Amino acid sequence: MSSILYILNENLEPLISRNIRALPSTDLPIAQFKKLYHPGSPPVIRGNHDTFEYMYQGFSYVYIRRDSLFFVSLVDNTVDIMETLHYLEQFYLLLKNYFTVKVLDKNLILDNPILVMELLDESIDFGFIQVTDAGLIKDYIRVKTNVPEIDEKNKRLQLGGVKNQSEFDDEDDMFGSESDEGRKKVQKQRRKLKHRHKSTTKRELGHLTKKVVQTWKRDQKKKGTFGNNDNDHDGHIEGGDNDDELDDTFMNSDIAKTTVMAISWRTKGIHYAKNEFYLDVVEKIEYYMDYDSQTVRKNTIHGQIVCKSFLSGMPELHVSINKILNKDKQFLSSCKFHQCVSLESIEEGKEITFIPPDGDFILCSYELKRHVRDQPIIKLNKFELKQKLNKFKLQIHCSVESHFKPTNVTSKLNLQIPLKQLFQKYQIDLSKNIKSKCDEGKVLFNVSDDFLLWEIGAMKGGHGENQLSMVVEFALFNQEEYDRKQEELRTSMNPPPLVEGIKLEEIYQQIHGDDHDVTKETPAQDKRELEKTQLLHINFEIPYSTLSGINIEYLKIEEPQLQYQSFPWVRYKAINDEEYAYAI
């Protein structure tokens, strides 16, 4: 079980710490963690008798690093390490869900200490994991997050509705710098906003608690079990201490009821004006091939059925998948379902039944391996370098072809052609324009990351008959031409021409410097890092298409009590995985 939880910044300085089991100190363990940690440390650090103090010799450090933050837990050596690692990962996802951001940073943690501490208290109790489901905790912890928002008009930062100092300066100018009355109004407004900002969280929690208690009292009145005592007057309970105890008891009992229910992933009382359910079948294609030897190293499909539920009450859904109907052994062996899915329905093999959680969730995930001879969905048909040394030109020829249903069209298709090895081998003259020609889309040169970006956009499907090609021409450095121009400038009486605009060769030199020196060897450079600089990545997105052939036969929504009209939506999409590339 966890004894102390920490959230550290990139310099291993504590942002938030929670002493769960009342250990004597929280500073000493983190100081020892700084001594033991190094960039190559494993996720579990066990100290010896020399590094640990006597009272902490039976403990270990379990940590994960996400974004720029460290999530560290001091645990007893008898606990399950994988359980602790899973909790740290789920708590990181819980914070991202609450802040609605893609990347966590230290400013979000420092600006929302109350929310982070409440989430820690709710998700873990005396070292034992309780609840980490964001959809469930959001019903009880409704603290307003302090997330920076950018004003599009003035491009200034506003935190929690409090005005910046520049806004008050503008108000001083509006009232006049010599107007005492204007300055008094501004100062009065400052004091009000400052006091309002400090008490925002407290007032919101009090308002939420009051609404919950009023709802409970109203329900009890309808049942006739409330307001019959002599000490009650008009449905109010005397005594402030009793109110606090009632509020805590009421709220904690609701949390306990939900977590111990058979359906712990969905709370009761959910209502929507329009009942909708979205089901997206998303398949990520992983493909890796050595273009020179035509050797396929990876050819895998990573699929997910992602759902978004906006349904009232406690609905029961029935989904039929053709892979389950046909009893596909590869699909059933690799498929992982959400906890809401009934195992009995899977064993029957006709359909899967489940009561969905509210909001976003992953119904199931699967992994299917394809044969090495199966054609990729987007195939690199040609990649060739043509040298014209007599004309000091170097051309790159590239063409791709599609292998999916002819009725479908890609909504996005981009090719990233690496150029680092090209600049190492040849002396490219960037002072001259880069010429390009393509059948579809446009070609861009990324100076900072050393690659050509061919943005195709839409490409029709087919079985090899639809092909698109592209040619890019670079100018090679001509020493004779350069010397001749320099001699003309020296002997000419005219001043040198003024070149206006961006000089690409100077920008490239400033960014990379001597990075493309062939003779320069670094000890950290190995074979894998060299291969990464030679990968041609293909990014695509094909709507209404799946490579595995999975199909949703039907989707039924049943709610016997409410019997409302619902609107189910099913979509399909095939996209590239992070590693869909050719080694060239």
Coordinates of C-alpha atoms in Angstrom, one line a residue:
M1 CA 0.0 0.0 0.0
S2 CA 1.1 3.6 -0.6
S3 CA 2.4 5.5 2.3
I4 CA 3.3 8.9 0.7
L5 CA 2.3 10.2 -2.7
Y6 CA 4.3 13.0 -4.4
I7 CA 3.9 15.0 -7.6
L8 CA 7.3 16.4 -8.7
N9 CA 8.3 18.8 -11.4
E10 CA 11.1 18.2 -13.9
N11 CA 13.7 19.2 -11.3
L12 CA 12.4 16.7 -8.7
E13 CA 11.0 19.5 -6.6
P14 CA 7.7 18.5 -4.8
L15 CA 4.6 20.3 -6.0
I16 CA 2.0 18.2 -4.0
S17 CA 2.6 15.7 -1.3
R18 CA 0.2 13.6 0.6
N19 CA 1.2 11.7 3.8
I20 CA -1.4 9.0 3.7
R21 CA -0.2 6.8 6.6
A22 CA 1.2 9.5 8.9
L23 CA 4.9 8.8 8.5
P24 CA 7.2 11.0 10.6
S25 CA 8.5 13.1 7.6
T26 CA 7.8 13.8 4.0
D27 CA 11.0 15.7 3.2
L28 CA 13.4 12.9 4.1
P29 CA 12.0 10.3 1.6
I30 CA 12.0 12.7 -1.3
A31 CA 15.6 13.8 -0.5
Q32 CA 16.6 10.2 -0.7
F33 CA 14.7 9.7 -4.0
K34 CA 16.7 12.6 -5.5
K35 CA 19.9 10.8 -4.6
L36 CA 18.8 7.4 -6.0
Y37 CA 17.2 8.6 -9.2
H38 CA 19.0 9.0 -12.5
P39 CA 17.6 9.3 -16.0
G40 CA 18.0 5.6 -16.6
S41 CA 16.3 4.4 -13.4
P42 CA 13.7 1.6 -13.5
P43 CA 10.1 2.4 -12.4
V44 CA 10.8 0.7 -9.0
I45 CA 13.8 1.9 -6.9
R46 CA 14.7 -0.2 -3.9
G47 CA 17.2 1.4 -1.5
N48 CA 19.9 -0.4 0.4
H49 CA 20.9 0.0 4.1
D50 CA 23.5 2.7 3.1
T51 CA 21.1 5.0 1.3
F52 CA 17.9 4.6 3.4
E53 CA 17.4 5.7 6.9
Y54 CA 16.6 3.1 9.5
M55 CA 12.8 3.9 9.6
Y56 CA 12.5 3.7 5.8
Q57 CA 14.6 0.6 5.1
G58 CA 11.4 -1.5 4.4
F59 CA 10.2 0.9 1.7
S60 CA 10.7 1.4 -2.0
Y61 CA 9.9 4.1 -4.6
V62 CA 7.5 3.5 -7.4
Y63 CA 7.3 6.2 -10.0
I64 CA 6.2 7.1 -13.5
R65 CA 7.1 10.1 -15.6
R66 CA 4.4 11.7 -17.7
D67 CA 4.9 14.9 -19.7
S68 CA 7.2 17.0 -17.4
L69 CA 5.9 15.6 -14.1
F70 CA 6.9 12.7 -11.8
F71 CA 4.3 10.8 -9.9
V72 CA 6.1 9.0 -7.0
S73 CA 4.7 6.7 -4.4
L74 CA 6.6 5.5 -1.3
V75 CA 5.4 1.9 -0.8
D76 CA 6.0 -1.0 1.5
N77 CA 8.1 -3.8 0.1
T78 CA 5.2 -6.2 0.6
V79 CA 2.7 -4.5 -1.7
D80 CA 1.9 -5.3 -5.4
I81 CA 4.1 -3.1 -7.5
M82 CA 1.9 -3.4 -10.6
E83 CA -1.1 -2.3 -8.7
T84 CA 0.7 0.9 -7.6
L85 CA 2.0 1.6 -11.1
H86 CA -1.6 1.2 -12.5
Y87 CA -2.9 3.6 -9.9
L88 CA -0.3 6.3 -10.7
E89 CA -1.2 5.9 -14.4
Q90 CA -4.9 6.2 -13.7
F91 CA -4.5 9.2 -11.5
Y92 CA -2.5 10.9 -14.2
L93 CA -5.3 10.3 -16.7
L94 CA -7.8 11.5 -14.1
L95 CA -6.0 14.8 -13.8
K96 CA -5.9 15.2 -17.6
N97 CA -9.7 14.5 -17.7
Y98 CA -10.5 17.1 -15.0
F99 CA -8.3 19.8 -16.6
T100 CA -9.3 18.9 -20.1
V101 CA -5.8 19.3 -21.4
K102 CA -3.5 17.1 -23.5
V103 CA -0.3 17.9 -21.6
L104 CA 0.0 18.4 -17.8
D105 CA 2.4 20.9 -16.4
K106 CA 3.4 22.2 -13.0
N107 CA 1.4 25.4 -13.3
L108 CA -1.9 23.4 -13.5
I109 CA -0.9 21.5 -10.3
L110 CA 0.2 24.7 -8.4
D111 CA -2.9 26.6 -9.5
N112 CA -5.3 23.8 -8.4
P113 CA -4.0 22.4 -5.1
I114 CA -7.5 21.9 -3.5
L115 CA -8.7 19.9 -6.5
V116 CA -5.6 17.7 -6.6
M117 CA -5.8 17.0 -2.9
E118 CA -9.5 16.1 -3.1
L119 CA -8.9 13.8 -6.0
L120 CA -6.1 12.1 -4.0
D121 CA -8.4 11.7 -1.0
E122 CA -11.2 10.3 -3.1
S123 CA -9.1 7.9 -5.2
I124 CA -7.1 6.3 -2.3
D125 CA -7.9 5.8 1.4
F126 CA -5.1 4.9 3.9
G127 CA -3.0 3.5 1.0
F128 CA -5.8 1.4 -0.5
I129 CA -7.1 2.2 -4.0
Q130 CA -10.7 3.2 -4.1
V131 CA -12.1 4.9 -7.2
T132 CA -10.2 6.2 -10.3
D133 CA -13.1 6.5 -12.7
A134 CA -13.4 10.1 -13.8
G135 CA -17.0 9.7 -14.8
L136 CA -17.9 8.7 -11.3
I137 CA -15.7 11.1 -9.3
K138 CA -17.0 14.1 -11.4
D139 CA -20.4 13.6 -9.9
Y140 CA -19.1 14.4 -6.4
I141 CA -16.1 16.6 -6.8
R142 CA -17.2 19.7 -8.7
V143 CA -14.5 22.2 -8.0
K144 CA -14.0 24.8 -10.7
T145 CA -10.6 24.3 -12.3
N146 CA -8.2 27.2 -12.6
V147 CA -7.0 26.7 -16.2
P148 CA -5.5 29.6 -18.2
E149 CA -7.6 30.8 -21.1
I150 CA -6.3 33.0 -24.0
D151 CA -8.4 35.9 -25.0
E152 CA -8.4 35.9 -28.8
K153 CA -9.1 39.6 -29.1
N154 CA -6.4 41.0 -26.8
K155 CA -4.1 37.8 -26.5
R156 CA -3.8 38.2 -22.8
L157 CA -4.0 35.7 -20.0
Q158 CA -7.0 35.6 -17.7
L159 CA -7.0 33.3 -14.7
G160 CA -10.3 32.5 -13.0
G161 CA -12.0 35.7 -14.1
V162 CA -9.6 38.0 -12.3
K163 CA -8.5 40.9 -14.3
N164 CA -4.8 41.5 -15.2
Q165 CA -2.9 44.5 -14.0
S166 CA -2.9 45.9 -17.5
E167 CA -6.7 46.0 -17.5
F168 CA -6.6 48.1 -14.3
D169 CA -4.0 50.4 -15.9
D170 CA -6.4 50.8 -18.9
E171 CA -9.2 51.7 -16.4
D172 CA -6.9 54.3 -14.8
D173 CA -6.4 55.9 -18.2
M174 CA -10.2 55.8 -18.8
F175 CA -11.0 57.6 -15.6
G176 CA -8.0 59.9 -15.9
S177 CA -4.7 59.8 -14.0
E178 CA -5.6 62.9 -12.1
S179 CA -9.2 61.9 -11.1
D180 CA -9.3 60.8 -7.5
E181 CA -12.8 59.6 -7.9
G182 CA -11.8 57.3 -10.8
R183 CA -8.9 55.8 -8.8
K184 CA -11.1 55.1 -5.8
K185 CA -13.6 53.2 -8.0
V186 CA -10.8 51.1 -9.5
Q187 CA -9.3 50.3 -6.1
K188 CA -12.7 49.4 -4.8
Q189 CA -13.2 47.1 -7.8
R190 CA -9.8 45.5 -7.1
R191 CA -10.7 44.7 -3.5
K192 CA -14.0 43.1 -4.6
L193 CA -12.4 40.9 -7.3
K194 CA -9.6 39.9 -5.0
H195 CA -12.0 38.8 -2.2
R196 CA -14.2 37.1 -4.8
H197 CA -11.3 35.1 -6.2
K198 CA -10.2 33.8 -2.8
S199 CA -13.6 32.7 -1.8
T200 CA -14.7 31.2 -5.1
T201 CA -13.9 27.5 -4.3
K202 CA -15.4 27.7 -0.8
R203 CA -18.6 29.3 -2.0
E204 CA -19.0 26.8 -4.8
L205 CA -18.6 23.8 -2.5
G206 CA -21.0 25.3 0.0
H207 CA -23.6 26.0 -2.8
L208 CA -23.2 22.4 -4.1
T209 CA -23.7 20.9 -0.6
K210 CA -26.7 23.1 0.0
K211 CA -28.4 22.0 -3.2
V212 CA -27.7 18.3 -2.4
V213 CA -29.2 18.6 1.1
Q214 CA -32.3 20.5 -0.3
T215 CA -32.9 17.8 -2.9
W216 CA -32.7 15.1 -0.2
K217 CA -35.1 17.0 2.1
R218 CA -37.6 17.4 -0.8
D219 CA -37.5 13.6 -1.5
Q220 CA -37.9 12.8 2.2
K221 CA -40.9 15.2 2.4
K222 CA -42.6 13.3 -0.5
K223 CA -42.1 10.0 1.3
G224 CA -43.4 11.6 4.6
T225 CA -40.4 10.6 6.6
F226 CA -39.0 14.1 7.1
G227 CA -40.3 17.0 9.2
N228 CA -42.3 14.9 11.6
N229 CA -40.0 15.5 14.6
D230 CA -40.8 18.2 17.2
N231 CA -37.4 19.7 16.7
D232 CA -38.0 20.3 13.0
H233 CA -39.7 23.5 11.9
D234 CA -40.7 23.9 8.2
G235 CA -38.4 21.2 7.2
H236 CA -35.2 22.7 8.7
I237 CA -33.0 21.0 11.3
E238 CA -31.8 23.1 14.2
G239 CA -28.1 23.4 15.0
G240 CA -25.2 24.1 12.7
D241 CA -23.2 21.1 13.8
N242 CA -26.0 18.7 13.0
D243 CA -26.2 20.3 9.5
D244 CA -22.6 19.6 8.8
E245 CA -22.9 16.0 10.1
L246 CA -26.0 15.5 7.9
D247 CA -24.3 16.9 4.8
D248 CA -21.2 14.7 5.2
T249 CA -23.2 11.6 6.0
F250 CA -25.5 12.2 3.0
M251 CA -22.8 12.8 0.5
N252 CA -20.6 9.9 1.8
S253 CA -23.5 7.5 1.7
D254 CA -24.1 8.3 -1.9
I255 CA -20.5 7.6 -2.9
A256 CA -20.5 4.4 -0.9
K257 CA -23.8 3.2 -2.5
T258 CA -22.4 3.8 -6.0
T259 CA -19.0 2.2 -5.5
V260 CA -20.4 -1.0 -3.9
M261 CA -23.2 -1.4 -6.4
A262 CA -23.0 -4.2 -9.0
I263 CA -23.0 -1.5 -11.6
S264 CA -20.3 0.7 -10.1
W265 CA -19.4 2.4 -13.4
R266 CA -22.7 4.2 -13.8
T267 CA -24.6 6.4 -11.3
K268 CA -28.4 6.6 -11.1
G269 CA -30.4 9.7 -12.0
I270 CA -28.7 10.5 -15.3
H271 CA -31.0 12.5 -17.6
Y272 CA -30.6 13.9 -21.1
A273 CA -33.0 15.9 -23.2
K274 CA -31.8 14.1 -26.3
N275 CA -30.6 10.5 -25.9
E276 CA -27.8 9.6 -28.2
F277 CA -25.1 6.9 -28.4
Y278 CA -22.0 7.2 -30.6
L279 CA -19.9 4.1 -31.5
D280 CA -16.7 4.5 -33.5
V281 CA -14.6 1.6 -34.8
V282 CA -11.1 3.0 -35.1
E283 CA -8.3 0.9 -36.5
K284 CA -4.7 2.0 -36.3
I285 CA -2.5 0.3 -39.0
E286 CA 1.1 -0.5 -38.0
Y287 CA 3.4 -1.2 -41.0
Y288 CA 7.2 -1.2 -41.2
M289 CA 9.1 -2.3 -44.3
D290 CA 12.7 -2.1 -45.5
Y291 CA 12.3 -0.6 -49.0
D292 CA 15.7 -1.7 -50.4
S293 CA 15.3 -5.4 -49.4
Q294 CA 11.5 -5.4 -49.6
T295 CA 11.3 -7.1 -46.2
V296 CA 8.2 -6.5 -44.1
R297 CA 9.0 -6.3 -40.4
K298 CA 5.6 -5.3 -39.0
N299 CA 2.1 -5.6 -40.3
T300 CA -0.5 -5.3 -37.5
I301 CA -3.9 -3.8 -36.9
H302 CA -4.6 -2.2 -33.5
G303 CA -8.3 -1.7 -33.2
Q304 CA -10.6 0.0 -30.7
I305 CA -14.4 0.4 -30.4
V306 CA -14.7 3.9 -28.8
C307 CA -18.1 4.9 -27.5
K308 CA -19.7 8.1 -26.2
S309 CA -22.9 7.7 -24.3
F310 CA -25.5 10.4 -23.7
L311 CA -28.4 8.2 -22.5
S312 CA -30.8 8.6 -19.6
G313 CA -31.6 6.2 -16.8
M314 CA -30.0 2.7 -16.8
P315 CA -30.2 1.6 -20.5
E316 CA -29.1 -1.9 -21.7
L317 CA -27.4 -2.0 -25.1
H318 CA -27.1 -5.0 -27.5
V319 CA -24.3 -4.9 -30.1
S320 CA -23.7 -7.6 -32.7
I321 CA -20.2 -7.9 -34.2
N322 CA -19.6 -10.1 -37.2
K323 CA -16.3 -11.3 -35.8
I324 CA -18.1 -12.7 -32.7
L325 CA -20.8 -14.2 -34.8
N326 CA -18.3 -15.9 -37.0
K327 CA -16.3 -17.0 -33.9
D328 CA -13.0 -15.5 -35.3
K329 CA -10.4 -17.1 -33.0
Q330 CA -7.8 -14.5 -33.6
F331 CA -10.2 -11.7 -32.8
L332 CA -11.6 -13.4 -29.7
S333 CA -8.2 -14.3 -28.3
S334 CA -6.9 -10.7 -28.5
C335 CA -10.0 -8.8 -27.7
K336 CA -10.3 -7.0 -24.3
F337 CA -13.7 -5.8 -23.2
H338 CA -14.7 -3.1 -20.8
Q339 CA -15.9 -4.2 -17.4
C340 CA -19.5 -3.2 -18.3
V341 CA -19.8 -6.0 -20.9
S342 CA -21.6 -9.2 -19.7
L343 CA -19.4 -12.2 -20.0
E344 CA -22.3 -14.5 -20.5
S345 CA -23.3 -12.7 -23.7
I346 CA -19.8 -13.1 -25.1
E347 CA -19.9 -16.9 -24.4
E348 CA -23.2 -17.2 -26.2
G349 CA -21.5 -15.7 -29.3
K350 CA -24.5 -13.9 -30.7
E351 CA -24.2 -10.4 -29.3
I352 CA -22.7 -8.5 -26.4
T353 CA -24.9 -6.8 -23.9
F354 CA -23.8 -4.0 -21.5
I355 CA -25.0 -1.1 -19.4
P356 CA -22.7 1.7 -20.7
P357 CA -20.9 4.3 -18.5
D358 CA -21.8 7.9 -18.9
G359 CA -19.6 9.8 -21.3
D360 CA -16.5 8.4 -23.2
F361 CA -15.2 4.9 -22.8
I362 CA -13.5 2.1 -24.8
L363 CA -15.9 -0.8 -25.3
C364 CA -13.2 -3.2 -26.5
S365 CA -9.7 -3.2 -28.0
Y366 CA -8.2 -5.9 -30.2
E367 CA -5.0 -6.6 -32.1
L368 CA -4.9 -8.5 -35.4
K369 CA -1.7 -9.6 -37.2
R370 CA -1.7 -9.6 -41.0
H371 CA 0.3 -11.7 -43.3
V372 CA 3.6 -10.2 -44.6
R373 CA 2.4 -10.7 -48.2
D374 CA -0.8 -8.6 -47.6
Q375 CA -0.7 -5.3 -49.4
P376 CA -0.4 -2.2 -47.2
I377 CA -3.4 0.2 -47.3
I378 CA -1.1 2.9 -48.7
K379 CA 1.9 1.5 -50.5
L380 CA 5.1 3.3 -51.4
N381 CA 5.4 2.2 -55.0
K382 CA 8.6 4.0 -56.0
F383 CA 11.3 5.9 -54.3
E384 CA 14.4 6.9 -56.4
L385 CA 17.3 9.4 -56.3
K386 CA 18.4 10.6 -59.8
Q387 CA 21.7 12.4 -60.0
K388 CA 22.4 14.8 -62.8
L389 CA 26.0 15.7 -61.9
N390 CA 26.7 17.5 -65.2
K391 CA 23.8 19.9 -64.5
F392 CA 24.4 19.9 -60.8
K393 CA 20.9 18.7 -60.1
L394 CA 19.5 16.0 -57.8
Q395 CA 16.0 14.7 -58.2
I396 CA 13.8 12.7 -55.8
H397 CA 11.1 10.6 -57.5
C398 CA 8.3 9.2 -55.3
S399 CA 5.0 7.6 -56.0
V400 CA 2.3 5.9 -53.9
E401 CA -0.7 3.7 -54.6
S402 CA -3.9 2.8 -52.7
H403 CA -5.1 -0.6 -51.6
F404 CA -8.6 -0.2 -50.1
K405 CA -12.2 -0.1 -51.3
P406 CA -12.6 2.0 -54.5
T407 CA -15.7 3.7 -53.0
N408 CA -13.7 5.3 -50.2
V409 CA -11.5 8.3 -50.3
T410 CA -8.8 9.5 -47.8
S411 CA -9.6 12.6 -45.8
K412 CA -5.9 13.1 -45.0
L413 CA -2.7 11.8 -46.7
N414 CA 0.7 13.1 -46.0
L415 CA 4.2 11.8 -46.7
Q416 CA 7.3 12.8 -44.7
I417 CA 10.4 12.2 -46.7
P418 CA 13.6 12.4 -44.6
L419 CA 16.5 14.5 -45.9
K420 CA 19.1 14.2 -43.2
Q421 CA 21.1 11.5 -45.0
L422 CA 20.7 13.4 -48.3
F423 CA 22.3 16.5 -46.8
Q424 CA 25.1 14.4 -45.4
K425 CA 25.9 12.7 -48.7
Y426 CA 25.4 15.6 -51.1
Q427 CA 26.3 19.3 -50.9
I428 CA 22.9 20.9 -51.4
D429 CA 22.8 24.5 -52.5
L430 CA 19.8 26.1 -50.7
S431 CA 20.5 29.5 -52.2
K432 CA 18.7 28.3 -55.3
N433 CA 15.0 27.5 -55.4
I434 CA 13.7 24.0 -54.7
K435 CA 11.5 22.9 -57.6
S436 CA 8.7 20.4 -57.1
K437 CA 6.0 18.9 -59.2
C438 CA 3.2 16.5 -58.0
D439 CA 0.0 15.0 -59.4
E440 CA -2.0 16.0 -56.3
G441 CA -1.5 18.4 -53.4
K442 CA 1.6 20.4 -52.6
V443 CA 5.2 19.9 -51.4
L444 CA 6.7 21.7 -48.4
F445 CA 10.2 21.8 -47.0
N446 CA 10.6 21.6 -43.3
V447 CA 13.9 23.3 -42.5
S448 CA 14.0 22.6 -38.8
D449 CA 13.2 18.8 -38.9
D450 CA 14.9 18.0 -42.2
F451 CA 12.1 16.4 -44.2
L452 CA 9.9 17.1 -47.2
L453 CA 6.2 17.1 -46.6
W454 CA 4.0 16.0 -49.5
E455 CA 0.4 16.9 -48.6
I456 CA -1.9 14.9 -50.9
G457 CA -5.2 15.2 -49.0
A458 CA -7.8 13.2 -50.9
M459 CA -6.9 10.0 -52.8
K460 CA -9.3 7.5 -54.2
G461 CA -9.2 3.8 -53.2
G462 CA -8.4 1.0 -55.5
H463 CA -6.2 -2.1 -55.8
G464 CA -3.1 -0.6 -57.3
E465 CA -4.6 1.2 -60.3
N466 CA -4.7 4.6 -58.6
Q467 CA -1.2 6.1 -58.3
L468 CA 0.1 9.5 -57.5
S469 CA 3.7 10.7 -58.2
M470 CA 5.9 13.5 -57.1
V471 CA 9.3 14.9 -58.2
V472 CA 11.5 17.3 -56.2
E473 CA 14.7 18.9 -57.6
F474 CA 17.5 20.2 -55.5
A475 CA 20.5 22.2 -56.8
L476 CA 23.9 20.9 -56.0
F477 CA 26.7 23.3 -55.0
N478 CA 28.8 24.4 -58.1
Q479 CA 32.2 25.6 -56.9
E480 CA 33.2 26.9 -60.4
E481 CA 30.0 28.9 -60.6
Y482 CA 30.5 30.3 -57.1
D483 CA 34.1 31.4 -57.8
R484 CA 33.0 33.0 -61.1
K485 CA 30.3 35.1 -59.3
Q486 CA 32.7 36.1 -56.6
E487 CA 35.3 37.3 -59.2
E488 CA 32.6 39.3 -61.0
L489 CA 31.6 41.0 -57.9
R490 CA 35.2 42.0 -57.2
T491 CA 35.9 43.3 -60.6
S492 CA 32.6 44.9 -61.3
M493 CA 32.1 48.6 -60.7
N494 CA 28.4 48.1 -59.8
P495 CA 27.3 47.5 -56.2
P496 CA 26.2 44.0 -55.3
P497 CA 22.5 43.3 -55.8
L498 CA 20.3 43.7 -52.8
V499 CA 18.7 40.3 -52.0
E500 CA 15.5 40.8 -50.0
G501 CA 13.4 38.2 -48.3
I502 CA 14.3 35.0 -46.4
K503 CA 17.7 33.4 -47.1
L504 CA 17.1 29.7 -46.7
E505 CA 20.7 28.7 -46.5
E506 CA 21.4 31.0 -43.6
I507 CA 18.4 29.8 -41.7
Y508 CA 19.4 26.2 -42.2
Q509 CA 22.9 26.9 -41.1
Q510 CA 21.7 28.6 -37.9
I511 CA 19.4 25.7 -37.0
H512 CA 21.7 22.8 -37.8
G513 CA 25.2 24.1 -37.8
D514 CA 27.6 21.2 -38.2
D515 CA 25.0 18.5 -37.5
H516 CA 25.4 17.1 -41.0
D517 CA 29.1 16.6 -40.9
V518 CA 29.7 13.1 -42.1
T519 CA 33.0 12.7 -40.3
K520 CA 31.5 13.6 -36.9
E521 CA 30.8 10.6 -34.8
T522 CA 28.8 10.6 -31.6
P523 CA 29.1 7.7 -29.1
A524 CA 25.4 7.6 -28.5
Q525 CA 24.6 7.0 -32.2
D526 CA 23.7 3.4 -32.8
K527 CA 22.0 1.5 -35.5
R528 CA 18.4 2.1 -34.3
E529 CA 18.9 5.9 -34.1
L530 CA 20.4 5.9 -37.6
E531 CA 17.4 4.0 -38.9
K532 CA 15.0 6.6 -37.4
T533 CA 16.6 9.3 -39.6
Q534 CA 15.9 7.1 -42.7
L535 CA 12.2 6.5 -42.2
L536 CA 9.6 7.7 -44.7
H537 CA 6.4 8.2 -42.6
I538 CA 3.0 8.1 -44.1
N539 CA 0.1 9.7 -42.3
F540 CA -3.4 9.0 -43.5
E541 CA -7.0 8.8 -42.4
I542 CA -9.7 6.9 -44.3
P543 CA -13.3 7.3 -43.0
Y544 CA -16.0 4.6 -43.5
S545 CA -13.3 2.0 -43.8
T546 CA -11.7 -0.8 -41.8
L547 CA -8.9 -3.0 -42.9
S548 CA -9.8 -6.0 -40.7
G549 CA -13.4 -6.3 -42.1
I550 CA -15.1 -5.8 -38.7
N551 CA -18.7 -4.8 -39.0
I552 CA -21.4 -3.8 -36.5
E553 CA -24.4 -5.8 -37.5
Y554 CA -26.9 -3.9 -35.3
L555 CA -27.0 -1.7 -32.2
K556 CA -30.1 -1.7 -30.0
I557 CA -30.8 0.5 -27.0
E558 CA -33.4 -0.6 -24.4
E559 CA -34.6 1.3 -21.3
P560 CA -37.7 -0.5 -19.9
Q561 CA -38.6 2.2 -17.4
L562 CA -38.2 5.4 -19.3
Q563 CA -38.9 4.0 -22.8
Y564 CA -37.5 7.0 -24.6
Q565 CA -36.5 7.4 -28.3
S566 CA -32.8 7.1 -28.8
F567 CA -30.5 7.8 -31.7
P568 CA -27.5 5.4 -32.2
W569 CA -24.7 6.4 -34.5
V570 CA -22.0 4.0 -35.9
R571 CA -18.9 5.2 -37.7
Y572 CA -15.7 3.5 -39.1
K573 CA -12.3 4.9 -39.5
A574 CA -8.8 3.6 -40.5
I575 CA -5.8 5.7 -39.5
N576 CA -2.0 5.2 -39.4
D577 CA -0.2 4.1 -36.2
E578 CA 2.8 6.0 -35.0
E579 CA 5.0 3.5 -36.9
Y580 CA 3.7 3.3 -40.4
A581 CA 6.9 3.9 -42.3
Y582 CA 9.4 2.7 -44.9
A583 CA 13.1 2.4 -44.2
I584 CA 14.8 4.0 -47.3

